[in-house]
Tab-separated table of C-alpha atoms in Angstrom:
chain	number	residue	atom	x	y	z
A	24	MET	CA	-149.514	-42.904	-8.080
A	25	ARG	CA	-147.865	-46.332	-7.618
A	26	CYS	CA	-144.784	-45.073	-9.433
A	27	ARG	CA	-144.443	-41.916	-7.325
A	28	ARG	CA	-144.825	-44.161	-4.162
A	29	LEU	CA	-142.160	-46.399	-5.406
A	30	VAL	CA	-139.883	-43.546	-6.039
A	31	ILE	CA	-140.494	-42.057	-2.739
A	32	GLY	CA	-139.867	-45.579	-1.142
A	33	ILE	CA	-136.466	-45.821	-3.012
A	34	VAL	CA	-135.418	-42.324	-2.057
A	35	VAL	CA	-136.394	-42.852	1.756
A	36	GLY	CA	-134.704	-46.295	1.703
A	37	LEU	CA	-131.409	-44.977	0.250
A	38	ALA	CA	-131.442	-41.902	2.478
A	39	ALA	CA	-131.895	-44.261	5.620
A	40	GLN	CA	-128.980	-46.301	4.451
A	41	GLY	CA	-127.049	-43.091	3.845
A	42	THR	CA	-126.475	-44.086	0.126
A	43	LEU	CA	-128.632	-41.513	-1.482
A	44	PRO	CA	-127.246	-41.023	-4.974
A	45	LEU	CA	-126.349	-37.599	-6.446
A	46	ARG	CA	-127.893	-35.456	-3.740
A	47	ALA	CA	-131.558	-36.276	-4.374
A	48	HIS	CA	-132.364	-33.307	-2.094
A	49	ALA	CA	-130.557	-30.804	-4.124
A	50	VAL	CA	-132.286	-27.436	-4.702
A	51	GLU	CA	-132.327	-26.310	-8.264
A	52	HIS	CA	-132.440	-22.550	-8.916
A	53	SER	CA	-132.045	-22.262	-12.680
A	54	VAL	CA	-132.583	-24.103	-16.018
A	55	GLU	CA	-128.826	-24.755	-15.740
A	56	ASP	CA	-129.254	-26.328	-12.236
A	57	VAL	CA	-131.962	-28.562	-13.470
A	58	THR	CA	-130.074	-29.522	-16.508
A	59	ALA	CA	-126.941	-30.343	-14.545
A	60	ARG	CA	-129.201	-32.486	-12.233
A	61	LEU	CA	-130.806	-34.353	-15.029
A	62	MET	CA	-127.500	-35.057	-16.804
A	63	ALA	CA	-125.839	-36.269	-13.357
A	64	LEU	CA	-128.682	-38.695	-13.148
A	65	PHE	CA	-128.400	-39.612	-16.781
A	66	ALA	CA	-124.590	-40.326	-16.426
A	67	GLU	CA	-125.259	-42.504	-13.282
A	68	PRO	CA	-126.284	-46.030	-14.586
A	69	GLY	CA	-128.688	-48.018	-12.509
A	70	PRO	CA	-132.293	-48.274	-11.332
A	71	GLU	CA	-132.037	-45.714	-8.647
A	72	SER	CA	-130.818	-42.993	-10.866
A	73	ALA	CA	-133.253	-43.882	-13.561
A	74	ALA	CA	-136.096	-43.669	-10.765
A	75	LEU	CA	-134.798	-40.358	-9.758
A	76	LEU	CA	-134.517	-39.080	-13.204
A	77	ARG	CA	-138.057	-40.253	-13.995
A	78	ALA	CA	-139.453	-38.675	-10.932
A	79	ARG	CA	-137.680	-35.346	-11.614
A	80	VAL	CA	-139.048	-35.278	-15.177
A	81	ASP	CA	-142.541	-36.154	-14.014
A	82	ALA	CA	-142.296	-33.222	-11.487
A	83	GLY	CA	-141.695	-30.802	-14.323
A	84	VAL	CA	-138.702	-29.797	-16.054
A	85	PRO	CA	-137.987	-26.616	-18.279
A	86	PRO	CA	-137.968	-27.619	-22.018
A	87	GLY	CA	-134.427	-26.407	-22.416
A	88	ALA	CA	-133.305	-28.905	-19.845
A	89	LEU	CA	-135.267	-31.570	-21.627
A	90	LEU	CA	-133.595	-30.906	-24.834
A	91	VAL	CA	-130.135	-31.455	-23.362
A	92	LEU	CA	-131.322	-34.682	-21.777
A	93	LEU	CA	-132.859	-35.922	-24.910
A	94	ASP	CA	-129.644	-35.038	-26.945
A	95	GLY	CA	-127.714	-37.241	-24.209
A	96	GLN	CA	-130.164	-40.068	-24.821
A	97	ARG	CA	-129.712	-39.838	-28.617
A	98	ALA	CA	-125.987	-39.934	-28.226
A	99	ALA	CA	-125.882	-42.732	-25.771
A	100	PRO	CA	-129.251	-44.469	-25.383
A	101	ARG	CA	-130.270	-45.962	-21.974
A	102	ALA	CA	-132.848	-48.643	-22.227
A	103	ASP	CA	-134.086	-48.090	-18.482
A	104	ILE	CA	-135.378	-44.445	-19.374
A	105	MET	CA	-136.930	-45.158	-22.763
A	106	ASP	CA	-140.461	-44.829	-21.198
A	107	VAL	CA	-139.332	-41.172	-20.302
A	108	VAL	CA	-138.288	-40.533	-23.909
A	109	GLN	CA	-141.518	-42.233	-25.199
A	110	THR	CA	-143.627	-39.933	-23.052
A	111	LEU	CA	-141.698	-36.860	-24.214
A	112	ALA	CA	-142.471	-37.821	-27.701
A	113	GLY	CA	-146.092	-36.497	-26.854
A	114	TYR	CA	-144.839	-33.117	-25.327
A	115	ARG	CA	-146.882	-30.081	-26.171
A	116	ARG	CA	-143.813	-28.282	-27.601
A	117	VAL	CA	-142.565	-29.343	-31.120
A	118	GLU	CA	-138.897	-29.044	-30.396
A	119	VAL	CA	-139.036	-31.394	-27.447
A	120	ARG	CA	-141.187	-33.969	-29.420
A	121	ALA	CA	-138.745	-33.800	-32.323
A	122	ARG	CA	-135.803	-34.496	-30.012
A	123	ALA	CA	-137.365	-37.135	-28.159
A	124	LEU	CA	-138.478	-39.051	-31.362
A	125	ALA	CA	-134.926	-38.721	-32.623
A	126	ALA	CA	-133.579	-39.981	-29.351
A	127	TRP	CA	-136.224	-42.815	-29.422
A	128	ALA	CA	-135.113	-43.795	-32.940
A	129	ALA	CA	-131.495	-43.706	-32.000
A	130	SER	CA	-132.026	-47.010	-30.117
A	131	GLY	CA	-132.531	-48.548	-33.564
A	132	GLY	CA	-134.470	-51.653	-34.669
A	133	GLN	CA	-138.130	-51.687	-33.383
A	134	ASP	CA	-137.594	-48.563	-31.416
A	135	ALA	CA	-136.757	-46.654	-34.560
A	136	VAL	CA	-139.797	-48.036	-36.328
A	137	GLU	CA	-142.108	-47.051	-33.529
A	138	ALA	CA	-140.702	-43.587	-33.329
A	139	ILE	CA	-141.085	-43.104	-37.214
A	140	THR	CA	-144.668	-44.403	-36.823
A	141	ARG	CA	-145.313	-41.820	-33.976
A	142	ALA	CA	-143.739	-39.070	-35.947
A	143	ALA	CA	-145.629	-39.923	-39.075
A	144	ASP	CA	-148.946	-39.675	-37.040
A	145	ASP	CA	-148.110	-36.354	-35.447
A	146	THR	CA	-150.265	-33.325	-36.112
A	147	ASP	CA	-147.479	-31.088	-36.852
A	148	PRO	CA	-146.123	-31.002	-40.328
A	149	THR	CA	-142.624	-30.444	-39.040
A	150	ILE	CA	-142.698	-33.712	-37.110
A	151	ARG	CA	-144.251	-35.641	-40.021
A	152	ARG	CA	-141.403	-34.432	-42.118
A	153	LEU	CA	-139.039	-35.588	-39.363
A	154	ALA	CA	-140.609	-39.100	-39.851
A	155	VAL	CA	-139.158	-39.040	-43.498
A	156	ALA	CA	-135.798	-38.020	-42.124
A	157	LEU	CA	-135.756	-40.691	-39.401
A	158	ALA	CA	-136.699	-43.228	-42.002
A	159	ALA	CA	-133.795	-42.173	-44.100
A	160	VAL	CA	-131.416	-42.557	-41.117
A	161	HIS	CA	-132.934	-45.798	-39.836
A	162	PRO	CA	-133.928	-47.765	-43.067
A	163	SER	CA	-136.000	-50.681	-43.011
A	164	ALA	CA	-138.788	-52.258	-44.955
A	165	ARG	CA	-141.485	-51.058	-42.361
A	166	ALA	CA	-139.997	-47.640	-42.423
A	167	ASP	CA	-140.387	-47.406	-46.047
A	168	GLU	CA	-144.005	-48.475	-45.687
A	169	ILE	CA	-144.718	-45.811	-43.098
A	170	VAL	CA	-143.127	-43.166	-45.275
A	171	ALA	CA	-145.021	-44.364	-48.327
A	172	ALA	CA	-148.325	-44.282	-46.558
A	173	LEU	CA	-147.498	-40.895	-45.083
A	174	LEU	CA	-146.708	-39.347	-48.386
A	175	ARG	CA	-149.821	-40.810	-49.939
A	176	ASP	CA	-151.961	-39.484	-47.130
A	177	ASP	CA	-150.339	-36.130	-46.917
A	178	PRO	CA	-150.014	-34.625	-50.353
A	179	GLU	CA	-148.738	-31.371	-49.009
A	180	LEU	CA	-145.811	-32.955	-47.403
A	181	ALA	CA	-145.020	-35.013	-50.534
A	182	ALA	CA	-145.122	-31.944	-52.592
A	183	LEU	CA	-142.987	-29.962	-50.191
A	184	LEU	CA	-140.259	-32.881	-50.256
A	185	ALA	CA	-140.539	-33.099	-53.947
A	186	ALA	CA	-139.871	-29.259	-54.357
A	187	ASP	CA	-137.032	-29.676	-51.854
A	188	GLY	CA	-135.500	-32.361	-53.914
A	189	ALA	CA	-135.571	-34.690	-50.867
A	190	ALA	CA	-132.841	-37.129	-51.666
A	191	GLY	CA	-133.546	-40.686	-50.831
A	192	VAL	CA	-137.233	-40.238	-50.643
A	193	PRO	CA	-138.642	-42.347	-53.437
A	194	SER	CA	-141.909	-41.235	-55.022
A	195	ASP	CA	-142.600	-44.950	-55.409
A	196	PRO	CA	-141.100	-46.972	-52.381
A	197	ARG	CA	-141.393	-50.363	-54.141
A	198	PRO	CA	-138.043	-51.803	-55.444
A	199	GLU	CA	-137.401	-51.016	-58.933
A	200	GLU	CA	-138.007	-54.508	-60.200
A	201	GLN	CA	-141.641	-54.353	-58.913
A	202	ARG	CA	-142.554	-51.032	-60.396
């Protein structure tokens, strides 16, 4: 509720100043319109556009538009909307969750580890498999630990990956000298 009041306050204040960015009052009639609006907000750096983007996503956005937004975030991460991406990592549709997790991990470092952790804990096997792929793309000691625990606790996934010949996914994540 506070966030919504803050966004409304920002929008009203900007409108009063005549500096309302990117036509906040625009009417969107199709998925393409919503997508264009989100991407215009995404392309405009700053707290005002981040607040408007956040408000638009909170108001409800078609999954197709979310996928495009998340692809944009993955290609050029914006720290000021990371909370939106993290929220979408819990979205009800698998394809949106997967893209959100990939976009989250694209920020690298601790964000990648957190995205891998979230993916490894997901209820959907496709997303758990994504955790392994993200760990391969964003390697770290912690990511290796997460994948080792995932494969130990999910023998079906481990067997599937072994059957697929998943390159780079060790059966024993310890360094060779410790085996």
